[in-house]
PDB file of C-alpha atoms in Angstrom:
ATOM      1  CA  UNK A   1      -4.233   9.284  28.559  1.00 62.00           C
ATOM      2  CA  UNK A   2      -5.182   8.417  25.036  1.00 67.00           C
ATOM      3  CA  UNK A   3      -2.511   5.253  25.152  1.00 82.00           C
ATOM      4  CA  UNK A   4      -4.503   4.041  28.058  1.00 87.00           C
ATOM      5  CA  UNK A   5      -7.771   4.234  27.225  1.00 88.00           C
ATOM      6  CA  UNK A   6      -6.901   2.661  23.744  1.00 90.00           C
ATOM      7  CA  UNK A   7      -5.161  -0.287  26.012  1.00 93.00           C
ATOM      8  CA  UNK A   8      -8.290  -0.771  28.265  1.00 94.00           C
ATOM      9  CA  UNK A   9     -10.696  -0.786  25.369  1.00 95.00           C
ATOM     10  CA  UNK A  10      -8.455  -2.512  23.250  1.00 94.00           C
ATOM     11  CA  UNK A  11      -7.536  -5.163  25.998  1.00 95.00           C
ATOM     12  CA  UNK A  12     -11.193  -5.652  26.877  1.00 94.00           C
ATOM     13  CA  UNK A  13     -12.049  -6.418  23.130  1.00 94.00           C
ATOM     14  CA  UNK A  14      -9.569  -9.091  22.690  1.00 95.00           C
ATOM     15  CA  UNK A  15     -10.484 -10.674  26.207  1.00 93.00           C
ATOM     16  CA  UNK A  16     -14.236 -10.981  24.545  1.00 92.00           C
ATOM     17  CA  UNK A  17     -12.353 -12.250  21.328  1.00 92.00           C
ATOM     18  CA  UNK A  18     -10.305 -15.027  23.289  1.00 92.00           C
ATOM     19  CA  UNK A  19     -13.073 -16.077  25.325  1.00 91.00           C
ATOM     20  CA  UNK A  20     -14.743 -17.392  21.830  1.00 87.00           C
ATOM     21  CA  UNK A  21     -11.974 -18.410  20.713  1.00 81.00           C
ATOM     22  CA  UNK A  22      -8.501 -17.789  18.536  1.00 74.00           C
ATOM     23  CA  UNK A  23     -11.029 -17.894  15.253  1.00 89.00           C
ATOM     24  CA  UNK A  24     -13.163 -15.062  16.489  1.00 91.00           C
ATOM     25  CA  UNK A  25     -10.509 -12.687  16.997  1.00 92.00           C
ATOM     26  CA  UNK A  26      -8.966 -13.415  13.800  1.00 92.00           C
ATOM     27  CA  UNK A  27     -12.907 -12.627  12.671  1.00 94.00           C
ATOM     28  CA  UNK A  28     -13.175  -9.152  14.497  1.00 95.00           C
ATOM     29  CA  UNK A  29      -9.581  -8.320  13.042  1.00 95.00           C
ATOM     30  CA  UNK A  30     -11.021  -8.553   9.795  1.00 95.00           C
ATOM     31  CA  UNK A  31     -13.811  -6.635  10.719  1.00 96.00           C
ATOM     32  CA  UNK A  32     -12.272  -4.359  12.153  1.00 96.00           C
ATOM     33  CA  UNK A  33     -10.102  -3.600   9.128  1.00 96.00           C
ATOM     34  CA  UNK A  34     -13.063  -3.684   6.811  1.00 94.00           C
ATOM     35  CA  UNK A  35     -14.542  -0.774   9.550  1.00 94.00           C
ATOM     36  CA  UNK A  36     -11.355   1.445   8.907  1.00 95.00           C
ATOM     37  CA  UNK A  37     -11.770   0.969   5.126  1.00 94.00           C
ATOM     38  CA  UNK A  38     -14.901   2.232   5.389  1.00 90.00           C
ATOM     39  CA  UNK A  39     -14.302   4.874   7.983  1.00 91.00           C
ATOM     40  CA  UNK A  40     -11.131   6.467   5.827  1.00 93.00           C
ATOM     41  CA  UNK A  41     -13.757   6.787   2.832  1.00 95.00           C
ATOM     42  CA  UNK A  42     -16.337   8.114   4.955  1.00 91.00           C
ATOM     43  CA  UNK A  43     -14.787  11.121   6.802  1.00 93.00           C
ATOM     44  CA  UNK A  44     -18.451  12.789   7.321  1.00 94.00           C
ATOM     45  CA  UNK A  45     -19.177   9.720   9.401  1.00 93.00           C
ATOM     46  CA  UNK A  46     -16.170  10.527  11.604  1.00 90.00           C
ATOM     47  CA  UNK A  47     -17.095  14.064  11.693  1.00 92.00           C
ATOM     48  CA  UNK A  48     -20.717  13.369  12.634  1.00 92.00           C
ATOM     49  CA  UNK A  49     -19.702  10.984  15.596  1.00 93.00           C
ATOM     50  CA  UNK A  50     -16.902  13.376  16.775  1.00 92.00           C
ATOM     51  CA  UNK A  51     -19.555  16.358  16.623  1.00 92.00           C
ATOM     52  CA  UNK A  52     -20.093  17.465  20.512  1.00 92.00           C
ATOM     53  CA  UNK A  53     -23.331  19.225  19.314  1.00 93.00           C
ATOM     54  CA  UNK A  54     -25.070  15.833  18.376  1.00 93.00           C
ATOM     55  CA  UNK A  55     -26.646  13.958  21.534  1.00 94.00           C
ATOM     56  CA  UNK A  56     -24.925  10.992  22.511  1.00 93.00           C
ATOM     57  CA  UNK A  57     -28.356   8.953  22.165  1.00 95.00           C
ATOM     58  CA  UNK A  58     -28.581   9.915  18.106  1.00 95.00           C
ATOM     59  CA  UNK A  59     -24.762   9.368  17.329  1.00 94.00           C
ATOM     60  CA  UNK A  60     -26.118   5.633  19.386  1.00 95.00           C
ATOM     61  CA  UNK A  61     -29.249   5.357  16.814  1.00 96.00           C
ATOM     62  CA  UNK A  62     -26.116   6.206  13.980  1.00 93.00           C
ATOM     63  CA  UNK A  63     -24.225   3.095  14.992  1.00 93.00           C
ATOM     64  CA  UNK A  64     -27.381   0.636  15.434  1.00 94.00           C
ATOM     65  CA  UNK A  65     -28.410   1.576  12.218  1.00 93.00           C
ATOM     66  CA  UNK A  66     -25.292   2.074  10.193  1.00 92.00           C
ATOM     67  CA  UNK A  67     -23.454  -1.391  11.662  1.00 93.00           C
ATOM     68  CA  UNK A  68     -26.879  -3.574  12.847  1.00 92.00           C
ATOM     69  CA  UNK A  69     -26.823  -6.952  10.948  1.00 93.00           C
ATOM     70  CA  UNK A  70     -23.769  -6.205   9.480  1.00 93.00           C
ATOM     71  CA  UNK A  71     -21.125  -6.990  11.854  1.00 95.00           C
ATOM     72  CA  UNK A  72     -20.713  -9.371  14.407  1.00 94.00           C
ATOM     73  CA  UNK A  73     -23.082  -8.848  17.361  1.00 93.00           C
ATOM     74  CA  UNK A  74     -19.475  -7.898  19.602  1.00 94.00           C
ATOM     75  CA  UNK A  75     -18.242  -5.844  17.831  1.00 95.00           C
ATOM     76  CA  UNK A  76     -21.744  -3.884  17.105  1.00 95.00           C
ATOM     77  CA  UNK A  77     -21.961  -3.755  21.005  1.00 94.00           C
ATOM     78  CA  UNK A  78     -18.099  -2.601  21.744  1.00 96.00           C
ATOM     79  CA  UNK A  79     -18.955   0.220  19.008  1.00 96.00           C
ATOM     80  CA  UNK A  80     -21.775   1.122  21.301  1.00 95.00           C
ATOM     81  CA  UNK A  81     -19.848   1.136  24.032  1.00 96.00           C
ATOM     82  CA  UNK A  82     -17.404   3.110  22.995  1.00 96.00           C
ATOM     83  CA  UNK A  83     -20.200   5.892  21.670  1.00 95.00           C
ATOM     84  CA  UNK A  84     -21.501   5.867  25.026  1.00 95.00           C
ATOM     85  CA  UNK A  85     -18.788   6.238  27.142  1.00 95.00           C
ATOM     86  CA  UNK A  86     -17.578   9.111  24.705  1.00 93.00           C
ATOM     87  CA  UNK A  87     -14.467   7.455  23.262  1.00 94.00           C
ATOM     88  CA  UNK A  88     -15.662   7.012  19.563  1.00 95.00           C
ATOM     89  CA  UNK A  89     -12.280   9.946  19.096  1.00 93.00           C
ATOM     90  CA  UNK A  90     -10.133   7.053  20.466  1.00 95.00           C
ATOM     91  CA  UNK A  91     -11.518   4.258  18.249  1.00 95.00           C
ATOM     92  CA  UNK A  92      -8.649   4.573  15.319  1.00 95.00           C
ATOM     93  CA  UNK A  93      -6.260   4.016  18.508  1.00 95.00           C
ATOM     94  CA  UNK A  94      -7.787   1.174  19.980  1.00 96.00           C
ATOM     95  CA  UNK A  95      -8.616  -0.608  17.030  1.00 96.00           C
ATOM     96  CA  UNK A  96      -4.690  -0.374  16.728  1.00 95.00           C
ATOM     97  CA  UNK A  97      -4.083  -2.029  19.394  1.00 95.00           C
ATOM     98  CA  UNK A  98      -6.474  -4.587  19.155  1.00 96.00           C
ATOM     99  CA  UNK A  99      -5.018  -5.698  15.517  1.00 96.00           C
ATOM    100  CA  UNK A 100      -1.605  -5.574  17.621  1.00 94.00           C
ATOM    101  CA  UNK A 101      -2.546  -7.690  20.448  1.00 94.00           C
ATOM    102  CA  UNK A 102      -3.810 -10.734  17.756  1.00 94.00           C
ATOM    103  CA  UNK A 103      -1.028 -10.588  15.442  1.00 94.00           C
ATOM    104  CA  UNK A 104       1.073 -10.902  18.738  1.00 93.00           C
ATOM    105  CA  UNK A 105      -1.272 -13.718  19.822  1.00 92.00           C
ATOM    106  CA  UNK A 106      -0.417 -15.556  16.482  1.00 93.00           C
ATOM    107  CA  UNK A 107       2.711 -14.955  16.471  1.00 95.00           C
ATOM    108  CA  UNK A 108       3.075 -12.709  13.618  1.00 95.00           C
ATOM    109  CA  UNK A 109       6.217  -9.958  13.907  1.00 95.00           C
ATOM    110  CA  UNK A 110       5.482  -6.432  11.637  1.00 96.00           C
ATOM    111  CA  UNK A 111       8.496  -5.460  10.527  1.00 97.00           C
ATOM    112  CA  UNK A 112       9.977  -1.269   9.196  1.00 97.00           C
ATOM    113  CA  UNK A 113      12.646  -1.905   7.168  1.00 97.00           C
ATOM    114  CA  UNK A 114      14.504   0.989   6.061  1.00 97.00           C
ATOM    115  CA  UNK A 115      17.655   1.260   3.255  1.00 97.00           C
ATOM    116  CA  UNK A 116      19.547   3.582   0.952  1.00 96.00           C
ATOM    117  CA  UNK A 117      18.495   1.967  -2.197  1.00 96.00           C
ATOM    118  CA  UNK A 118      15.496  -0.464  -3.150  1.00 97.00           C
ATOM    119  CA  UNK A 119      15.693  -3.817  -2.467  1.00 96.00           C
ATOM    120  CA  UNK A 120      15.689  -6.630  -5.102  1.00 97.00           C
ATOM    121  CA  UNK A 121      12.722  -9.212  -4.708  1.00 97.00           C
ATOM    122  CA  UNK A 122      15.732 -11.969  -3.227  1.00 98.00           C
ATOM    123  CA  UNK A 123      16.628  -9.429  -1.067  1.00 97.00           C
ATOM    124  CA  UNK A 124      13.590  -8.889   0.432  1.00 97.00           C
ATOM    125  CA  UNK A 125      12.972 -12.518   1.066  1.00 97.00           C
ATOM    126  CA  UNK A 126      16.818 -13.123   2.561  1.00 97.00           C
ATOM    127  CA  UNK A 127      15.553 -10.045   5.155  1.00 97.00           C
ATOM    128  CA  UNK A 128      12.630 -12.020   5.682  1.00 97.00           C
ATOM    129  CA  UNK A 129      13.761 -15.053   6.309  1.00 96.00           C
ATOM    130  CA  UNK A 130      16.413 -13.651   8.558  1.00 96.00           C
ATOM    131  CA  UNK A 131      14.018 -11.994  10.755  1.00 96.00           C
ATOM    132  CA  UNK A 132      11.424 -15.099  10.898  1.00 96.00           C
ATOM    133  CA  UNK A 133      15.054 -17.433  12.030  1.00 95.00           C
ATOM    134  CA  UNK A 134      15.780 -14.743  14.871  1.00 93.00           C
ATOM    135  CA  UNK A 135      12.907 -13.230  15.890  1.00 91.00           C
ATOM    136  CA  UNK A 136      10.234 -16.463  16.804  1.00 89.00           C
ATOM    137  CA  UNK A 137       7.450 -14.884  14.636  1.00 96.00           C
ATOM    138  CA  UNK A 138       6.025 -17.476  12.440  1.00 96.00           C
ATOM    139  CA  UNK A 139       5.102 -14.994   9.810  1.00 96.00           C
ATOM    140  CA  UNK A 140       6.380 -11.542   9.012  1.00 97.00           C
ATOM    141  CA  UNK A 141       4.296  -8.933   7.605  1.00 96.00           C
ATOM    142  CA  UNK A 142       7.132  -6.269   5.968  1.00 97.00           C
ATOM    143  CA  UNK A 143       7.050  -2.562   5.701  1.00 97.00           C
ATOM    144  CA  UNK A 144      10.074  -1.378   2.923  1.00 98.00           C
ATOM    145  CA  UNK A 145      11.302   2.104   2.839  1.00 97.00           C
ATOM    146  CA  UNK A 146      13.980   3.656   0.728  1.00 97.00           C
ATOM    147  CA  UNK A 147      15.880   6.469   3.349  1.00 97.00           C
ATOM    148  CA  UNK A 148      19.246   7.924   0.631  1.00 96.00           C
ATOM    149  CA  UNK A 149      20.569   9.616   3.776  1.00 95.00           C
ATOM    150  CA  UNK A 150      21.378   6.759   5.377  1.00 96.00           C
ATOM    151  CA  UNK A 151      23.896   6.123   3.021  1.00 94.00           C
ATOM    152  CA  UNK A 152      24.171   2.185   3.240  1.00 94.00           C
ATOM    153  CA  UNK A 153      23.300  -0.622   5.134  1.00 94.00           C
ATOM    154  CA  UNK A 154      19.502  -1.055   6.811  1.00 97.00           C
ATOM    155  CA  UNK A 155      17.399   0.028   9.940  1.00 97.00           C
ATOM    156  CA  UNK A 156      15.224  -2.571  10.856  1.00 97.00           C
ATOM    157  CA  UNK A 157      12.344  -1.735  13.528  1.00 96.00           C
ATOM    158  CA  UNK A 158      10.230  -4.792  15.334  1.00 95.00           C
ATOM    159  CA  UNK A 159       7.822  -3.169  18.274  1.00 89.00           C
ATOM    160  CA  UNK A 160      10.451  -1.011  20.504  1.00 88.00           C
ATOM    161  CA  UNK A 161      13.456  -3.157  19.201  1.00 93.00           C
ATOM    162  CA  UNK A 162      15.510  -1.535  16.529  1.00 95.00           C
ATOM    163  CA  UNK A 163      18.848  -2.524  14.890  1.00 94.00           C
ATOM    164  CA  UNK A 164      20.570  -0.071  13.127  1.00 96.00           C
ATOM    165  CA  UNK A 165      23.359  -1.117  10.656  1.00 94.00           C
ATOM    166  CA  UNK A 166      23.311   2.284   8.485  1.00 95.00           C
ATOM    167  CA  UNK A 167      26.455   3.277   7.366  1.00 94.00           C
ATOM    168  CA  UNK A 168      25.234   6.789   8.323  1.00 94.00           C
ATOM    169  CA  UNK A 169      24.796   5.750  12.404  1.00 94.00           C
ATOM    170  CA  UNK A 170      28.437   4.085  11.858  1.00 93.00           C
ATOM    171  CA  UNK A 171      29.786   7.322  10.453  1.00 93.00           C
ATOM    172  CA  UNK A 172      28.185   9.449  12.739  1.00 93.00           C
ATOM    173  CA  UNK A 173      29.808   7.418  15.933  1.00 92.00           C
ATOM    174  CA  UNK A 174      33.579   7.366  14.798  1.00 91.00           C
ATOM    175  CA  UNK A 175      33.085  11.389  14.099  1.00 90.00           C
ATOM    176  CA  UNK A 176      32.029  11.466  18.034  1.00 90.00           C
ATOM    177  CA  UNK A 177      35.234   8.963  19.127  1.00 89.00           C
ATOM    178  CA  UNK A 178      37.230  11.272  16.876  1.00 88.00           C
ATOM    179  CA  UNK A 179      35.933  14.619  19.063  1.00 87.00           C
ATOM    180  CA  UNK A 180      37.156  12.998  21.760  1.00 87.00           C
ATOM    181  CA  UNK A 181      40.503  12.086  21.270  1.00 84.00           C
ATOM    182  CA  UNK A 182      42.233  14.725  22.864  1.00 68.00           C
ATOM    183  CA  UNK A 183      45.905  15.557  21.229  1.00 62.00           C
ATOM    184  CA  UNK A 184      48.678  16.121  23.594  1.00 49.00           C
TER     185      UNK A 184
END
């Protein structure tokens, strides 16, 4: 349910973005981040719109006069939207996918990365520019993680795809070939 409503909100915001154009959405993007920012240092603000005691009308008056002037007029009116319709517990999720769908629309790829050991500076930039030569992403945006257990090698994650070269996933398929070899 919650994947779906984030998808209908978050599809309906980027239509509004497209319609002005590629510039606006990479406007509300930023806006959008700037709104998390402020929303992670502000947990009371989350709590008070979450509250079910507080009328829908005042957590309304909250948004007007919290975001009024300060962001763009679309987003000020999607955030009202989304207060009225009772959604503001979905926002975090649709804001995700909103960011999603206009990287996507630029063509930039987000990429997990995961090895045994930390990677070198040149390393990171030959995984880079492997990914931008096979993936058709003009720009990469890279997420590194050290995993020991995987002994070797590197788990790369793009969207659903994943390729997984750990010398750990290697090591645990021969030990399954090896159970079943039957000797005779």
């Amino acid at each position: 349910m919650a994947k779906l409503v984030s998808k209908t909100y978050g599809e309906a915001l980027f239509g509004v973005a497209m319609e002005s154009g590629a510039d606006k959405a990479a406007q509300l993007m930023e806006e959008i981040l700037g709104i998390r920012d402020i929303l992670a240092q502000n947990p009371e603000f989350d709590g008070l719109m979450k509250h079910p005691a507080i009328p829908k009308q005042e957590k309304l008056q909250v948004v007007n006069n919290v975001f009024k002037g300060r962001i763009s007029d679309e987003l000020e009116s999607f955030l009202e939207i989304i207060v009225s319709k009772e959604r503001y517990s979905e926002l975090d999720a649709v804001f995700t996918y909103f960011i999603d769908r206009v990287k996507e629309q630029q063509r930039i790829g987000v990429a997990y990365v995961t090895t045994a050991v930390e990677l070198t500076a040149q390393q990171r930039n030959a995984v880079e520019a492997r990914l931008l030569e096979t993936s058709g992403y003009r720009k990469m945006e890279m997420h590194y993680s050290v995993e020991p257990a995987i002994i070797g090698g590197m788990i790369v994650r793009i969207n659903d795809r994943v390729v997984d070269s750990s010398i750990r996933t290697k090591l645990d398929g021969l030990t399954k070939q090896l159970l079943q070899i039957q000797l005779g």
